[in-house]
mmCIF file of C-alpha atoms in Angstrom:
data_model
loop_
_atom_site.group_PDB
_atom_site.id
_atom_site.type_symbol
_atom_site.label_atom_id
_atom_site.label_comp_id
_atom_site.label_asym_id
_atom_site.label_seq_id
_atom_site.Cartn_x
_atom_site.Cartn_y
_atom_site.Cartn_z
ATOM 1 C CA UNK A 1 -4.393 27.095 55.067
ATOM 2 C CA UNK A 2 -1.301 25.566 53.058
ATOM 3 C CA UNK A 3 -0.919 24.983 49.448
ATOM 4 C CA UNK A 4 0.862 22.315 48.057
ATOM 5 C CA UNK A 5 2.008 22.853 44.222
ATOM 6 C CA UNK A 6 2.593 19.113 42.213
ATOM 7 C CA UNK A 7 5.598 19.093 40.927
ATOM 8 C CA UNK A 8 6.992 16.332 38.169
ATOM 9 C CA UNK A 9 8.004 13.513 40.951
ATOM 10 C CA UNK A 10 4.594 13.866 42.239
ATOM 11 C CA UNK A 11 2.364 13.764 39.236
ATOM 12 C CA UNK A 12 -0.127 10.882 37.840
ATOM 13 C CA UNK A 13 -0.519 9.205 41.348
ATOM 14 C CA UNK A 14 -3.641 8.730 43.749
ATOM 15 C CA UNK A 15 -4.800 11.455 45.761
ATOM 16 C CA UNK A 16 -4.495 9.663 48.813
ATOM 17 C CA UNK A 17 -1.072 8.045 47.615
ATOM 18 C CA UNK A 18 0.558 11.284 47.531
ATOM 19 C CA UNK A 19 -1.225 12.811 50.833
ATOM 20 C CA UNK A 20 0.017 9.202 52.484
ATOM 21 C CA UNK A 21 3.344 10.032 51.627
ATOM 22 C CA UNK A 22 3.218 13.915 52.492
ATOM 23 C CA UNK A 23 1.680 12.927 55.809
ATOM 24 C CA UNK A 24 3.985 10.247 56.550
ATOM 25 C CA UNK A 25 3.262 10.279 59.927
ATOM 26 C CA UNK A 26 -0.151 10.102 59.821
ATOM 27 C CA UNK A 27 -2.806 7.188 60.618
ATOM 28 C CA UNK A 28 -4.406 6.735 57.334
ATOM 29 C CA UNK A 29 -7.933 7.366 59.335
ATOM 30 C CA UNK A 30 -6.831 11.169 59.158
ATOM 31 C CA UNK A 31 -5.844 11.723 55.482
ATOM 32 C CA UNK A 32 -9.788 10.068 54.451
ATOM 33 C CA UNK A 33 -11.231 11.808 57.845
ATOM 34 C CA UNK A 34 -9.668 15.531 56.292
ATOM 35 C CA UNK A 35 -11.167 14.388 52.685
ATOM 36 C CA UNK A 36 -14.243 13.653 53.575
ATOM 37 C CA UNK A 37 -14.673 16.890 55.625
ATOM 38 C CA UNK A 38 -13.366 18.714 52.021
ATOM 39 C CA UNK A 39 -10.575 19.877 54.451
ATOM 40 C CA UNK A 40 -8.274 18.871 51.371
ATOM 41 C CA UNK A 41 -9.188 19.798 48.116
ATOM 42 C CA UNK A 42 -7.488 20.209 44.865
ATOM 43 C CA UNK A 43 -7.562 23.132 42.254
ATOM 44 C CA UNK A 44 -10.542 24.645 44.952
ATOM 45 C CA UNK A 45 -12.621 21.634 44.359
ATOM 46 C CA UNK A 46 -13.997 18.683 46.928
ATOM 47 C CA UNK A 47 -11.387 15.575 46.027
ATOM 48 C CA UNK A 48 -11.733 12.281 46.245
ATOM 49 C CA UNK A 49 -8.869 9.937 47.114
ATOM 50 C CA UNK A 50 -8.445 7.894 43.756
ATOM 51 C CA UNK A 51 -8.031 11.318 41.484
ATOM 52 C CA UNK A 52 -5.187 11.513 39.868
ATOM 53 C CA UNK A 53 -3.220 14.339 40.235
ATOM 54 C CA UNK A 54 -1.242 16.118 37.715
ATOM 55 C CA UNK A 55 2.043 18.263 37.755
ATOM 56 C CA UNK A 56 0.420 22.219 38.438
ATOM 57 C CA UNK A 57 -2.033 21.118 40.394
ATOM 58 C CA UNK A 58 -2.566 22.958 43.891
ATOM 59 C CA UNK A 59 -3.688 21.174 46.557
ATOM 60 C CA UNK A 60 -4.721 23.299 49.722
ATOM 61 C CA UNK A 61 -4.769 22.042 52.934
ATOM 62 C CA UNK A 62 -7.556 23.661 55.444
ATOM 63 C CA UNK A 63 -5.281 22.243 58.358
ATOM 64 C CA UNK A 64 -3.348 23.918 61.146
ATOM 65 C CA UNK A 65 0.181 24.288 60.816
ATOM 66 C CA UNK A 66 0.428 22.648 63.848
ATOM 67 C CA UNK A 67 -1.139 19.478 62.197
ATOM 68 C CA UNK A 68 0.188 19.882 59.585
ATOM 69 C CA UNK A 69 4.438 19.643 60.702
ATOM 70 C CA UNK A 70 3.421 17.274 63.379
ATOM 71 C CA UNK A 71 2.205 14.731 60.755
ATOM 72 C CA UNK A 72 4.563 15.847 57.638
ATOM 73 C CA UNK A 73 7.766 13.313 56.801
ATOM 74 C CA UNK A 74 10.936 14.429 57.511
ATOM 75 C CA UNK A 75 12.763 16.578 55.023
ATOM 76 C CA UNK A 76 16.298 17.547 56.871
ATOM 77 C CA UNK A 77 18.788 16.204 54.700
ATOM 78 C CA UNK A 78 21.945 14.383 56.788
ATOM 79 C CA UNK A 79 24.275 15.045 54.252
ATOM 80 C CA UNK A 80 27.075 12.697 55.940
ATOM 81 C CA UNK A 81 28.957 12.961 52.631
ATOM 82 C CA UNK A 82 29.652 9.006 52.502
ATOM 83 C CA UNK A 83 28.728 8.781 48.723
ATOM 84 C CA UNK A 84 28.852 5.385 47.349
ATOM 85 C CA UNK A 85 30.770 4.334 44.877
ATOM 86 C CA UNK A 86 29.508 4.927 41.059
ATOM 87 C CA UNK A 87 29.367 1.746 38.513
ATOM 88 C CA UNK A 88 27.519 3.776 35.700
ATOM 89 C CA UNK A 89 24.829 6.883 35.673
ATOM 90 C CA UNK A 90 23.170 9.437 33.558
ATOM 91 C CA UNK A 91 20.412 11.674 34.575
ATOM 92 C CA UNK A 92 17.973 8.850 35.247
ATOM 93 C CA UNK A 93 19.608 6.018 36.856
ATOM 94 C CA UNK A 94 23.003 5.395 39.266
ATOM 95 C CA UNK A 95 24.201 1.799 39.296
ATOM 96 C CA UNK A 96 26.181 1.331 42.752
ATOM 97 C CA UNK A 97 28.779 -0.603 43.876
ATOM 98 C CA UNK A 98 27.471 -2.134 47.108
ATOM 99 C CA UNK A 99 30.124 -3.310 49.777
ATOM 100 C CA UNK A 100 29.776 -6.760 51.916
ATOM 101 C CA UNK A 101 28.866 -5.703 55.539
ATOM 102 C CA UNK A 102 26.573 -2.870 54.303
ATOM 103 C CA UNK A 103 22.674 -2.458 54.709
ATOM 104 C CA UNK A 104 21.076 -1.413 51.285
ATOM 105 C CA UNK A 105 18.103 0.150 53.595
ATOM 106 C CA UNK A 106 18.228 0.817 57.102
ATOM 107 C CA UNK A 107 15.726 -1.492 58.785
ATOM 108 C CA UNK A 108 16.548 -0.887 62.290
ATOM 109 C CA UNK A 109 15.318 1.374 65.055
ATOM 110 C CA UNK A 110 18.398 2.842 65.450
ATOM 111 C CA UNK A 111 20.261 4.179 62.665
ATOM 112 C CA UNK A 112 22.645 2.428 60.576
ATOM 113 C CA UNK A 113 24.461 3.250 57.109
ATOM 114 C CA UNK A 114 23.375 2.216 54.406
ATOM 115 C CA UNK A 115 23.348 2.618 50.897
ATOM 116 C CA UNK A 116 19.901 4.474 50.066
ATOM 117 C CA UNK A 117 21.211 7.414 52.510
ATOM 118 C CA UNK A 118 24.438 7.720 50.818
ATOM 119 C CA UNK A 119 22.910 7.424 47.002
ATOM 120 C CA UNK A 120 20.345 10.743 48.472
ATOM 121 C CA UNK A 121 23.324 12.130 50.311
ATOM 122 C CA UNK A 122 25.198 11.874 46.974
ATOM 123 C CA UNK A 123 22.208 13.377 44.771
ATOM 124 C CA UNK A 124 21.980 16.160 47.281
ATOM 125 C CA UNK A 125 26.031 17.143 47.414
ATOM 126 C CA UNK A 126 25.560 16.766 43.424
ATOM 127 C CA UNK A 127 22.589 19.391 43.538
ATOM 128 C CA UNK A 128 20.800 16.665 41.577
ATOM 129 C CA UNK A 129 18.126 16.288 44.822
ATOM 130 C CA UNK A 130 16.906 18.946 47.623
ATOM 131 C CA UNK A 131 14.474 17.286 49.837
ATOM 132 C CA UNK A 132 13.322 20.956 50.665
ATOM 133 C CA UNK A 133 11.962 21.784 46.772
ATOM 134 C CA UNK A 134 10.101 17.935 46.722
ATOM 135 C CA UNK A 135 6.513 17.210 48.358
ATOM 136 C CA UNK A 136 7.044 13.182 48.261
ATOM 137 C CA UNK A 137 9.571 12.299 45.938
ATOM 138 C CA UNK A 138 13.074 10.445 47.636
ATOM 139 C CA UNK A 139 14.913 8.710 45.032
ATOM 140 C CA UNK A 140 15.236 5.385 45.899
ATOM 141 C CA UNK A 141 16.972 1.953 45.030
ATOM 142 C CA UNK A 142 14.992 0.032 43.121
ATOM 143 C CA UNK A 143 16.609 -3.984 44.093
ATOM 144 C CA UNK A 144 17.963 -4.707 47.399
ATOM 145 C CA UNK A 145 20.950 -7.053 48.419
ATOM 146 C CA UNK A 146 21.528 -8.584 51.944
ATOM 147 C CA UNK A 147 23.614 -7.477 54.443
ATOM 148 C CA UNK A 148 26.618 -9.889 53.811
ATOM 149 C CA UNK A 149 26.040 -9.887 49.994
ATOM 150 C CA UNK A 150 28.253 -7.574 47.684
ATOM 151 C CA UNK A 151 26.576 -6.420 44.216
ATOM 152 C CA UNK A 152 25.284 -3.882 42.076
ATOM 153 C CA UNK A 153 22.652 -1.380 42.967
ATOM 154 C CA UNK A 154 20.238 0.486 40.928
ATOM 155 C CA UNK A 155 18.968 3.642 41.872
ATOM 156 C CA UNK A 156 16.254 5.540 40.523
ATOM 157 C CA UNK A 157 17.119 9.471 40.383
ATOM 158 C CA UNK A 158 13.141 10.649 39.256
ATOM 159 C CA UNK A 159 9.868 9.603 39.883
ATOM 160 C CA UNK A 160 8.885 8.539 36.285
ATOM 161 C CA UNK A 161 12.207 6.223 36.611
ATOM 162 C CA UNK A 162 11.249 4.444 39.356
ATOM 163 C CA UNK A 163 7.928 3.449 38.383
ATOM 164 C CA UNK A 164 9.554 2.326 35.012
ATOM 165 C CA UNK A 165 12.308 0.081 36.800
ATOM 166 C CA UNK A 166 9.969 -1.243 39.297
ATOM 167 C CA UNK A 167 7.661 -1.805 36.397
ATOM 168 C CA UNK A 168 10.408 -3.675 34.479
ATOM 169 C CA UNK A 169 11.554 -5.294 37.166
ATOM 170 C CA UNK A 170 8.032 -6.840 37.817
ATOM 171 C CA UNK A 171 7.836 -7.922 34.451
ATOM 172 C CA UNK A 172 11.234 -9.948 34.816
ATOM 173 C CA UNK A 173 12.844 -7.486 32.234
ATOM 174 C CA UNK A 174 15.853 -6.550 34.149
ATOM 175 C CA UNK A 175 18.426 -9.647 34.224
ATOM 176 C CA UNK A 176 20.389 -9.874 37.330
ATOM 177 C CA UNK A 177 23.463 -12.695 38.017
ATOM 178 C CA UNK A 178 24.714 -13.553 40.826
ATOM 179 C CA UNK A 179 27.962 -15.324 41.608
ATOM 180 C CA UNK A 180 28.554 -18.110 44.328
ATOM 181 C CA UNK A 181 30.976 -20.864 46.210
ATOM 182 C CA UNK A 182 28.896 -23.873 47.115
ATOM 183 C CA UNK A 183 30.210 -26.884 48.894
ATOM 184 C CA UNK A 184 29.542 -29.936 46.978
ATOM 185 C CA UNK A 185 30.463 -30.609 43.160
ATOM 186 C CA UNK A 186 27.476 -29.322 40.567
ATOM 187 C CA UNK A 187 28.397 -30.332 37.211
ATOM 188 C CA UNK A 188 25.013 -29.575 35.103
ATOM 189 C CA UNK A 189 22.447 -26.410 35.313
ATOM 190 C CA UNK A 190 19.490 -26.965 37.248
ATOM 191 C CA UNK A 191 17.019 -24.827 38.318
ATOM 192 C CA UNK A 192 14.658 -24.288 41.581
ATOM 193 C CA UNK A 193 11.316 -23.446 41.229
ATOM 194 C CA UNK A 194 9.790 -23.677 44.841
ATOM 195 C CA UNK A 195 7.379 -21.266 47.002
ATOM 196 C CA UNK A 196 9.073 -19.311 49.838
ATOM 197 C CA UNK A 197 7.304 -17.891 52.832
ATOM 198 C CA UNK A 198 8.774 -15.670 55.785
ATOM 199 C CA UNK A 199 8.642 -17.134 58.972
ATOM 200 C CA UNK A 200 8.833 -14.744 62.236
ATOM 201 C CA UNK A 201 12.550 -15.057 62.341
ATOM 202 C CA UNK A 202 13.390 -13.644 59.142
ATOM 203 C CA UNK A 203 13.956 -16.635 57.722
ATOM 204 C CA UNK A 204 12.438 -18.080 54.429
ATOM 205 C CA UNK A 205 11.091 -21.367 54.161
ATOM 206 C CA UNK A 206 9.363 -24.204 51.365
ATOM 207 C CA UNK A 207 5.773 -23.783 51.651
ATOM 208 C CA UNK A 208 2.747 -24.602 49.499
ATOM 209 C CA UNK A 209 1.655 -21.073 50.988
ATOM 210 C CA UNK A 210 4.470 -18.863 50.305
ATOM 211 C CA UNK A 211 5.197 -17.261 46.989
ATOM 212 C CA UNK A 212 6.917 -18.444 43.630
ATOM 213 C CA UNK A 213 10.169 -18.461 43.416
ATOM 214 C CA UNK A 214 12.303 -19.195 40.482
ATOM 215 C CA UNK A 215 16.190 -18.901 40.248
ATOM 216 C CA UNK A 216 18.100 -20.752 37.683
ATOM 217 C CA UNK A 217 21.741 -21.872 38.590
ATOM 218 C CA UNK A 218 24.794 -22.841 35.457
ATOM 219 C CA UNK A 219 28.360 -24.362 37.166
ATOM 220 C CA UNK A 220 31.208 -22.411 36.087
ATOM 221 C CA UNK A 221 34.097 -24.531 37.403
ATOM 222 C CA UNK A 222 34.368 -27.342 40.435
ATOM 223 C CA UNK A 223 37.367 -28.526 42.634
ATOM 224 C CA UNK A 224 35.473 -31.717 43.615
ATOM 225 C CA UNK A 225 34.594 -29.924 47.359
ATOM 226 C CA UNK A 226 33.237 -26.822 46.062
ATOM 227 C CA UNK A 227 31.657 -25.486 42.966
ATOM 228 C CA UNK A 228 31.442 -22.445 41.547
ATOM 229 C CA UNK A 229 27.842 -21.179 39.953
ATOM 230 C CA UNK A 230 26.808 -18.578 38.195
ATOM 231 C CA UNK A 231 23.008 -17.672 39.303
ATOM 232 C CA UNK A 232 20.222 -16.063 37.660
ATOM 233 C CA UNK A 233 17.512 -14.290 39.491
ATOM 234 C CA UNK A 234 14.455 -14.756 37.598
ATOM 235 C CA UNK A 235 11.756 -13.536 40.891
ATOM 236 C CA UNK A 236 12.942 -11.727 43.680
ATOM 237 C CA UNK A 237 11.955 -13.434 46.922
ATOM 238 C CA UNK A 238 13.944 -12.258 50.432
ATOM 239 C CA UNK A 239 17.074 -14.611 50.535
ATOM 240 C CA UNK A 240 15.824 -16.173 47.544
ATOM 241 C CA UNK A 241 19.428 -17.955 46.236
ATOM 242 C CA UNK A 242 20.203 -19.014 49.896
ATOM 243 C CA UNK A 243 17.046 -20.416 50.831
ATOM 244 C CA UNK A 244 16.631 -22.452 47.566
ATOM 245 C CA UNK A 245 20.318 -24.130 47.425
ATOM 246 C CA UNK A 246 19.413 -25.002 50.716
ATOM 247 C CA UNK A 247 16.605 -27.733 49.703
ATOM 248 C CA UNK A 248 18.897 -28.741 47.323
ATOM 249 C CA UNK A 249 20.965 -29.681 49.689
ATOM 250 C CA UNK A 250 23.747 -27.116 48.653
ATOM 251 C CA UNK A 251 24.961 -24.524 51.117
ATOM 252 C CA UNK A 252 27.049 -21.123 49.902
ATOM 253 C CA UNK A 253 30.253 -20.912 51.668
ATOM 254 C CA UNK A 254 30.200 -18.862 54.816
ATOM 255 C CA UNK A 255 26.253 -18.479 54.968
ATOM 256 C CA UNK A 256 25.682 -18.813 58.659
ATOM 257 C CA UNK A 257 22.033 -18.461 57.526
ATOM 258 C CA UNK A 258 20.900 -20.961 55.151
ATOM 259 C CA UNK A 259 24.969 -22.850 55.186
ATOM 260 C CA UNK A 260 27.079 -24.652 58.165
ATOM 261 C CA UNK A 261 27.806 -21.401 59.608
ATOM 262 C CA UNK A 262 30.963 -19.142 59.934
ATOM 263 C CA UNK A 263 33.831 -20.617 57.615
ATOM 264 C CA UNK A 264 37.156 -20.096 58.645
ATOM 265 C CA UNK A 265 38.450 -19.254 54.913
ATOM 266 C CA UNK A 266 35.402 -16.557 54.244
ATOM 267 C CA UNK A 267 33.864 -14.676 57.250
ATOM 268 C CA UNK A 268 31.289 -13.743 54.970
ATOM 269 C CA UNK A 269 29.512 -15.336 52.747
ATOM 270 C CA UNK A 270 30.007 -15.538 49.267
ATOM 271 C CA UNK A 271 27.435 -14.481 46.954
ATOM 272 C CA UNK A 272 27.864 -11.546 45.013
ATOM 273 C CA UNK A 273 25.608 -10.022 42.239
ATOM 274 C CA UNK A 274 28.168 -9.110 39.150
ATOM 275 C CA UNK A 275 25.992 -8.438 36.237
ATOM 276 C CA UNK A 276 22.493 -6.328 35.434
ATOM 277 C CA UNK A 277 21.019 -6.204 31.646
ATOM 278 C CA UNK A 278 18.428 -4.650 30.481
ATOM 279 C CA UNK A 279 15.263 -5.283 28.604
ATOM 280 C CA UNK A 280 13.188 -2.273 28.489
ATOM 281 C CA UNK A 281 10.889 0.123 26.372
ATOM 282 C CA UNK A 282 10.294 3.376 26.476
ATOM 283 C CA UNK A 283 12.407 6.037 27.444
ATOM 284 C CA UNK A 284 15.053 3.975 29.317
ATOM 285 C CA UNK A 285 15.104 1.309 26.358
ATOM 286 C CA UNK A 286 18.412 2.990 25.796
ATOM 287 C CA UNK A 287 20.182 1.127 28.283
ATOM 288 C CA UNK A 288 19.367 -2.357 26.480
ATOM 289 C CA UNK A 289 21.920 -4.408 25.099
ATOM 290 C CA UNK A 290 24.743 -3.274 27.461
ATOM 291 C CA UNK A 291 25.924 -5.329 30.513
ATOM 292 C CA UNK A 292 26.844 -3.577 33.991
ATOM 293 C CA UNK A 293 29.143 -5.660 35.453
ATOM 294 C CA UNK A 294 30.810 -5.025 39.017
ATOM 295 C CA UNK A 295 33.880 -7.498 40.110
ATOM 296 C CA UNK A 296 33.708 -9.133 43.045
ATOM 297 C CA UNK A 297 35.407 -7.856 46.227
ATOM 298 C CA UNK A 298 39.038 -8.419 46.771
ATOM 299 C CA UNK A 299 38.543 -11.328 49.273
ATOM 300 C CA UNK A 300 36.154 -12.893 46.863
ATOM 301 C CA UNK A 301 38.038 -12.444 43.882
ATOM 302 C CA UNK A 302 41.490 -13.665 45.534
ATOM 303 C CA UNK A 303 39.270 -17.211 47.316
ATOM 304 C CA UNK A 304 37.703 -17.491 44.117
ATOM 305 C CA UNK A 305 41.350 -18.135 42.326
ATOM 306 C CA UNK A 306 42.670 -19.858 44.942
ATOM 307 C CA UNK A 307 40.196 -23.052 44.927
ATOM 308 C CA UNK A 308 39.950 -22.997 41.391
ATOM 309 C CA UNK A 309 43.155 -21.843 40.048
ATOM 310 C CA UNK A 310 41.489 -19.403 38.129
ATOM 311 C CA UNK A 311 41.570 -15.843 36.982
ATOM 312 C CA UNK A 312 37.948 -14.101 38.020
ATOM 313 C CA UNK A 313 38.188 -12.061 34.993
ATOM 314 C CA UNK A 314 38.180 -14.754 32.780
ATOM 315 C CA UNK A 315 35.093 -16.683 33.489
ATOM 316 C CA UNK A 316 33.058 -13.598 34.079
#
């Protein structure tokens, strides 16, 4: 028999949440299987799977050891020491500076860096995290950014912080904006208010089936060829900005995606998410009124004032 003590990251979730998490590895047939049998209970009592479980509780597990490590997630920390670099942070929340060409998860069979390892890796050097003292808890970035698109990151140090951001983020309460080359000339706002669905190539798609998608777009400055837009996310669909210039017949420069493919003057393509606000209550509300704001990378930056003959830091 094993006990399991809930600490703070693991409090006021589900039963069967938490045990999903614990035993990662697990069909979920098992975890309601070892309920039902009362081969999990909680404070010595039967449990059921929607009980919410508080920080102190024990939770003992009548299950071989042998089970037990066979099914449990991985805690061995990798600590690579590739720590990412730091826009802003307190003891809640670490806004990142993410670099083009870098995965914000790894989403591969194989392993790849990304930026959620090196944000643990960093939380772990900083004896901030120890995957060894938590049950379930991994901090955890709460937005994600493509591949080829540079930006800010915002990771969630605590539990109680990432259901908060998440929360917010839900609600629309967290402003991000985005900044982009298109080829054409855009001289008023618009906006794009379509449905997106996935198809099986990873590729998003108009569809009276797929989901709502909003994103509102404002032109900063045009050479007559291309334009340059400042974006705002309002939802948060998969390649959201790419896919909806795209019906608009507008293509981001180098987007060999949703564009014309590989451009000779950016081999990657340039979108890059400058700015987060936020609008919150609660405990994090003291973030509001402040704006996080991350230049754009040196390649950006220097093709940026060389089609428009401006300064990046003074239209941002």
């Amino acid at each position: 028999m094993r006990k399991v003590i809930i600490g703070p990251n693991d409090s006021d979730q589900r039963l069967d949440r938490f045990l999903k998490k614990y035993f990662e590895k697990a069909p979920l047939s098992f975890i309601y299987k070892n309920l039902r049998k009362k081969n999990i209970k909680v404070d010595g009592k039967k449990a059921s799977p929607e009980d919410l479980i508080k920080e102190g509780q024990e939770i003992s597990l009548f299950i071989s050891d042998e089970t037990i490590e066979k099914y449990k997630k991985d805690k061995l920390a990798r600590n690579s020491q590739k720590f990412p670099q730091i826009l802003y942070e307190d003891d809640n929340i670490c806004l990142m500076k993410k670099p083009l060409n870098m995965l914000t998860h790894n989403d591969k069979n194989f392993y790849q860096d990304n930026m959620v390892d090196r944000f643990i890796d960093y939380l772990i050097f900083k004896e901030e995290y120890s995957p060894r003292e938590e049950n379930t808890f991994r901090p955890s970035i709460c937005n994600r950014l493509d591949r080829n698109t540079s930006g800010i990151l915002l990771g969630a140090k605590n539990a109680e912080t990432l259901r908060e951001i998440n929360k917010a983020i839900k609600e629309r309460l967290v402003d991000k904006f985005y900044l982009t080359i298109v080829k054409g000339k855009v001289q008023k706002p618009f906006e794009i208010n379509i449905k997106l669905e996935k198809t099986d190539k990873n590729i998003m798609r108009k569809s009276s089936q797929g989901k709502d998608s909003l994103t509102k777009f404002f032109p900063l400055i045009s050479n007559g060829e291309y334009s340059l837009l400042k974006v705002k996310l309002i939802t948060g669909r998969t390649h959201q900005i790419r896919a909806s210039l795209k019906e608009k017949g507008l293509y981001i420069l180098g987007d060999r995606k949703y564009g014309t493919g590989k451009d000779k003057e950016f081999n990657s393509q340039a979108l890059h998410n400058y700015l987060i606000k936020f609008n919150l209550d609660g405990e994090l509300s003291y973030l509001n009124n402040r704006e996080f704001k991350m230049m754009p990378p040196k390649k950006l930056s220097q093709l940026i004032e060389e089609k428009f003959n401006v300064r990046v830091d003074e239209i941002l």
